[in-house]
Amino acid sequence: MKMEFGLREWKLSDAESIVPLANNEKIARNLRNTFPYPYTLDDAHLFISKSIHKNKRKLLNRAVVIDDLASGSISLLMQEDVSSKSGELGFWLGEPFWGKGIMTQAIKQVCENAFAESDVVRIYARPFSENQKARRTLEKAGFELEGVFRKSICKNGVIQDSCMYALTK
């Protein structure tokens, strides 16, 4: 069952709606350590402030909005130097909205826009290998598994593999 959602720039007023969703160990354990857990109102304010004041050519960061409330995040970080035609995709969504096709559609929308409006030719994501939900979401959005990076991450003291998924123009 697909739900209606929108993507928009972050607003400082979004902080209160994302804290109860982002303060979730199931989300934090599958994201980089820069995503704090517990997730506080101060964390939300800092994240949103950085998103608002970012270099818009280098980082696209959007709130995933459901029922007029920010309920997750999707970002595309443009790479530099010889990788300047590539962007790294990152995303999370509040647990109440999992399994409804929202993030798959959000990823498709962000990628279609990036390919149409920029010179990026490759968009990639590196989910942790055990994060089957993120991997499946990427696959449903058209991404292909390119490889596995063995013992490439350490999260909460545990060495894990990560996967390289990509979508090309």
mmCIF file of C-alpha atoms in Angstrom:
data_model
loop_
_atom_site.group_PDB
_atom_site.id
_atom_site.type_symbol
_atom_site.label_atom_id
_atom_site.label_comp_id
_atom_site.label_asym_id
_atom_site.label_seq_id
_atom_site.Cartn_x
_atom_site.Cartn_y
_atom_site.Cartn_z
ATOM 1 C CA MET A 1 0.000 0.000 0.000
ATOM 2 C CA LYS A 2 1.543 3.286 -1.086
ATOM 3 C CA MET A 3 1.080 6.438 0.969
ATOM 4 C CA GLU A 4 1.154 10.018 -0.222
ATOM 5 C CA PHE A 5 4.318 11.920 0.625
ATOM 6 C CA GLY A 6 6.258 14.972 -0.472
ATOM 7 C CA LEU A 7 9.861 16.122 -0.538
ATOM 8 C CA ARG A 8 10.822 19.637 0.478
ATOM 9 C CA GLU A 9 13.612 21.651 2.005
ATOM 10 C CA TRP A 10 13.997 21.401 5.757
ATOM 11 C CA LYS A 11 12.512 24.037 8.071
ATOM 12 C CA LEU A 12 13.558 24.688 11.662
ATOM 13 C CA SER A 13 9.976 23.943 12.676
ATOM 14 C CA ASP A 14 10.504 20.308 11.543
ATOM 15 C CA ALA A 15 12.681 19.542 14.559
ATOM 16 C CA GLU A 16 9.868 18.541 16.899
ATOM 17 C CA SER A 17 8.282 16.133 14.424
ATOM 18 C CA ILE A 18 11.486 14.243 13.617
ATOM 19 C CA VAL A 19 12.827 13.696 17.134
ATOM 20 C CA PRO A 20 10.366 10.936 18.133
ATOM 21 C CA LEU A 21 10.942 9.213 14.777
ATOM 22 C CA ALA A 22 14.735 9.608 14.636
ATOM 23 C CA ASN A 23 15.183 8.595 18.277
ATOM 24 C CA ASN A 24 14.935 4.940 17.296
ATOM 25 C CA GLU A 25 17.701 2.387 17.803
ATOM 26 C CA LYS A 26 16.510 0.414 14.752
ATOM 27 C CA ILE A 27 17.271 3.458 12.589
ATOM 28 C CA ALA A 28 20.494 4.533 14.305
ATOM 29 C CA ARG A 29 22.094 1.080 14.171
ATOM 30 C CA ASN A 30 21.903 1.151 10.369
ATOM 31 C CA LEU A 31 23.334 4.651 9.849
ATOM 32 C CA ARG A 32 26.761 6.198 10.214
ATOM 33 C CA ASN A 33 27.918 7.347 13.620
ATOM 34 C CA THR A 34 27.209 10.954 12.644
ATOM 35 C CA PHE A 35 23.526 10.072 13.213
ATOM 36 C CA PRO A 36 23.281 10.235 17.012
ATOM 37 C CA TYR A 37 21.383 7.915 19.304
ATOM 38 C CA PRO A 38 19.638 8.898 21.471
ATOM 39 C CA TYR A 39 18.430 11.600 19.089
ATOM 40 C CA THR A 40 17.530 14.841 20.859
ATOM 41 C CA LEU A 41 15.864 18.114 19.960
ATOM 42 C CA ASP A 42 19.328 19.722 19.914
ATOM 43 C CA ASP A 43 20.461 17.085 17.394
ATOM 44 C CA ALA A 44 17.456 17.875 15.208
ATOM 45 C CA HIS A 45 18.124 21.621 15.351
ATOM 46 C CA LEU A 46 21.787 21.102 14.440
ATOM 47 C CA PHE A 47 20.945 18.772 11.529
ATOM 48 C CA ILE A 48 18.271 21.088 10.142
ATOM 49 C CA SER A 49 20.470 24.183 10.510
ATOM 50 C CA LYS A 50 23.259 22.454 8.580
ATOM 51 C CA SER A 51 20.769 21.353 5.928
ATOM 52 C CA ILE A 52 19.423 24.868 5.499
ATOM 53 C CA HIS A 53 22.862 26.492 5.273
ATOM 54 C CA LYS A 54 24.577 23.880 3.108
ATOM 55 C CA ASN A 55 26.205 24.343 -0.281
ATOM 56 C CA LYS A 56 23.201 23.492 -2.455
ATOM 57 C CA ARG A 57 25.365 22.430 -5.402
ATOM 58 C CA LYS A 58 27.197 19.909 -3.244
ATOM 59 C CA LEU A 59 24.418 18.535 -1.033
ATOM 60 C CA LEU A 60 20.740 18.047 -1.699
ATOM 61 C CA ASN A 61 18.947 17.262 1.554
ATOM 62 C CA ARG A 62 15.172 16.971 1.689
ATOM 63 C CA ALA A 63 12.604 16.247 4.339
ATOM 64 C CA VAL A 64 10.270 13.375 3.535
ATOM 65 C CA VAL A 65 6.888 14.833 4.466
ATOM 66 C CA ILE A 66 3.834 12.739 5.345
ATOM 67 C CA ASP A 67 0.594 14.356 6.531
ATOM 68 C CA ASP A 68 2.389 17.746 6.596
ATOM 69 C CA LEU A 69 5.045 16.482 9.041
ATOM 70 C CA ALA A 70 8.716 15.754 8.367
ATOM 71 C CA SER A 71 8.961 11.989 8.790
ATOM 72 C CA GLY A 72 12.382 11.157 7.372
ATOM 73 C CA SER A 73 15.269 12.420 5.307
ATOM 74 C CA ILE A 74 16.853 11.796 1.927
ATOM 75 C CA SER A 75 20.113 13.320 0.766
ATOM 76 C CA LEU A 76 22.412 13.285 -2.219
ATOM 77 C CA LEU A 77 26.006 14.329 -1.578
ATOM 78 C CA MET A 78 27.860 15.237 -4.750
ATOM 79 C CA GLN A 79 31.390 13.881 -4.861
ATOM 80 C CA GLU A 80 34.570 15.716 -5.823
ATOM 81 C CA ASP A 81 37.675 15.433 -7.981
ATOM 82 C CA VAL A 82 37.642 12.390 -10.305
ATOM 83 C CA SER A 83 34.315 11.302 -8.777
ATOM 84 C CA SER A 84 32.626 14.642 -9.477
ATOM 85 C CA LYS A 85 29.970 13.031 -11.704
ATOM 86 C CA SER A 86 28.805 10.794 -8.840
ATOM 87 C CA GLY A 87 26.552 11.382 -5.855
ATOM 88 C CA GLU A 88 26.136 9.403 -2.641
ATOM 89 C CA LEU A 89 22.560 8.740 -1.555
ATOM 90 C CA GLY A 90 21.571 8.557 2.106
ATOM 91 C CA PHE A 91 18.134 8.105 3.631
ATOM 92 C CA TRP A 92 16.084 7.191 6.667
ATOM 93 C CA LEU A 93 12.358 7.075 7.394
ATOM 94 C CA GLY A 94 10.388 6.900 10.630
ATOM 95 C CA GLU A 95 9.459 3.326 11.519
ATOM 96 C CA PRO A 96 5.651 3.865 11.377
ATOM 97 C CA PHE A 97 6.051 4.473 7.627
ATOM 98 C CA TRP A 98 8.201 1.457 6.754
ATOM 99 C CA GLY A 99 6.896 -1.021 4.188
ATOM 100 C CA LYS A 100 4.589 1.446 2.444
ATOM 101 C CA GLY A 101 6.695 2.202 -0.641
ATOM 102 C CA ILE A 102 7.449 5.764 0.468
ATOM 103 C CA MET A 103 11.239 5.640 0.459
ATOM 104 C CA THR A 104 11.376 3.679 -2.794
ATOM 105 C CA GLN A 105 9.369 6.426 -4.484
ATOM 106 C CA ALA A 106 11.384 9.183 -2.791
ATOM 107 C CA ILE A 107 14.638 7.630 -4.034
ATOM 108 C CA LYS A 108 13.279 7.366 -7.566
ATOM 109 C CA GLN A 109 12.174 11.005 -7.476
ATOM 110 C CA VAL A 110 15.509 12.308 -6.156
ATOM 111 C CA CYS A 111 17.489 10.259 -8.684
ATOM 112 C CA GLU A 112 15.318 11.277 -11.640
ATOM 113 C CA ASN A 113 15.680 14.940 -10.664
ATOM 114 C CA ALA A 114 19.437 14.643 -10.145
ATOM 115 C CA PHE A 115 19.942 13.008 -13.540
ATOM 116 C CA ALA A 116 17.738 15.611 -15.249
ATOM 117 C CA GLU A 117 19.020 18.728 -13.478
ATOM 118 C CA SER A 118 22.734 18.077 -12.933
ATOM 119 C CA ASP A 119 25.699 16.482 -14.648
ATOM 120 C CA VAL A 120 25.721 13.496 -12.287
ATOM 121 C CA VAL A 121 25.820 10.150 -14.134
ATOM 122 C CA ARG A 122 26.070 7.767 -11.167
ATOM 123 C CA ILE A 123 24.270 7.677 -7.840
ATOM 124 C CA TYR A 124 25.385 5.178 -5.243
ATOM 125 C CA ALA A 125 24.541 4.067 -1.724
ATOM 126 C CA ARG A 126 26.499 1.985 0.779
ATOM 127 C CA PRO A 127 24.071 0.261 3.158
ATOM 128 C CA PHE A 128 25.395 -2.052 5.830
ATOM 129 C CA SER A 129 25.167 -5.609 4.498
ATOM 130 C CA GLU A 130 22.778 -6.708 7.258
ATOM 131 C CA ASN A 131 20.340 -3.860 6.513
ATOM 132 C CA GLN A 132 18.111 -5.936 4.259
ATOM 133 C CA LYS A 133 15.298 -3.371 4.263
ATOM 134 C CA ALA A 134 17.525 -0.614 2.862
ATOM 135 C CA ARG A 135 19.048 -3.008 0.343
ATOM 136 C CA ARG A 136 15.617 -4.099 -0.866
ATOM 137 C CA THR A 137 14.439 -0.480 -1.036
ATOM 138 C CA LEU A 138 17.400 0.383 -3.264
ATOM 139 C CA GLU A 139 16.737 -2.628 -5.487
ATOM 140 C CA LYS A 140 13.080 -1.655 -5.869
ATOM 141 C CA ALA A 141 14.242 1.832 -6.887
ATOM 142 C CA GLY A 142 16.362 0.339 -9.680
ATOM 143 C CA PHE A 143 19.771 0.218 -7.992
ATOM 144 C CA GLU A 144 22.038 -2.743 -8.658
ATOM 145 C CA LEU A 145 24.434 -4.413 -6.246
ATOM 146 C CA GLU A 146 27.967 -3.774 -7.498
ATOM 147 C CA GLY A 147 29.879 -5.424 -4.700
ATOM 148 C CA VAL A 148 30.462 -6.073 -1.041
ATOM 149 C CA PHE A 149 33.146 -4.305 0.967
ATOM 150 C CA ARG A 150 34.303 -6.914 3.483
ATOM 151 C CA LYS A 151 34.857 -5.732 7.058
ATOM 152 C CA SER A 152 34.566 -2.132 5.907
ATOM 153 C CA ILE A 153 32.647 -0.589 8.801
ATOM 154 C CA CYS A 154 32.668 -0.657 12.565
ATOM 155 C CA LYS A 155 29.333 0.147 14.180
ATOM 156 C CA ASN A 156 28.888 -0.092 17.936
ATOM 157 C CA GLY A 157 32.155 -2.036 18.165
ATOM 158 C CA VAL A 158 31.093 -4.636 15.592
ATOM 159 C CA ILE A 159 33.000 -5.044 12.328
ATOM 160 C CA GLN A 160 30.583 -5.492 9.412
ATOM 161 C CA ASP A 161 30.448 -5.611 5.650
ATOM 162 C CA SER A 162 28.839 -2.888 3.570
ATOM 163 C CA CYS A 163 27.401 -3.109 0.079
ATOM 164 C CA MET A 164 27.831 -0.856 -2.927
ATOM 165 C CA TYR A 165 24.621 -0.205 -4.835
ATOM 166 C CA ALA A 166 24.469 2.118 -7.814
ATOM 167 C CA LEU A 167 22.139 3.550 -10.412
ATOM 168 C CA THR A 168 23.563 5.076 -13.579
ATOM 169 C CA LYS A 169 22.139 7.498 -16.098
#
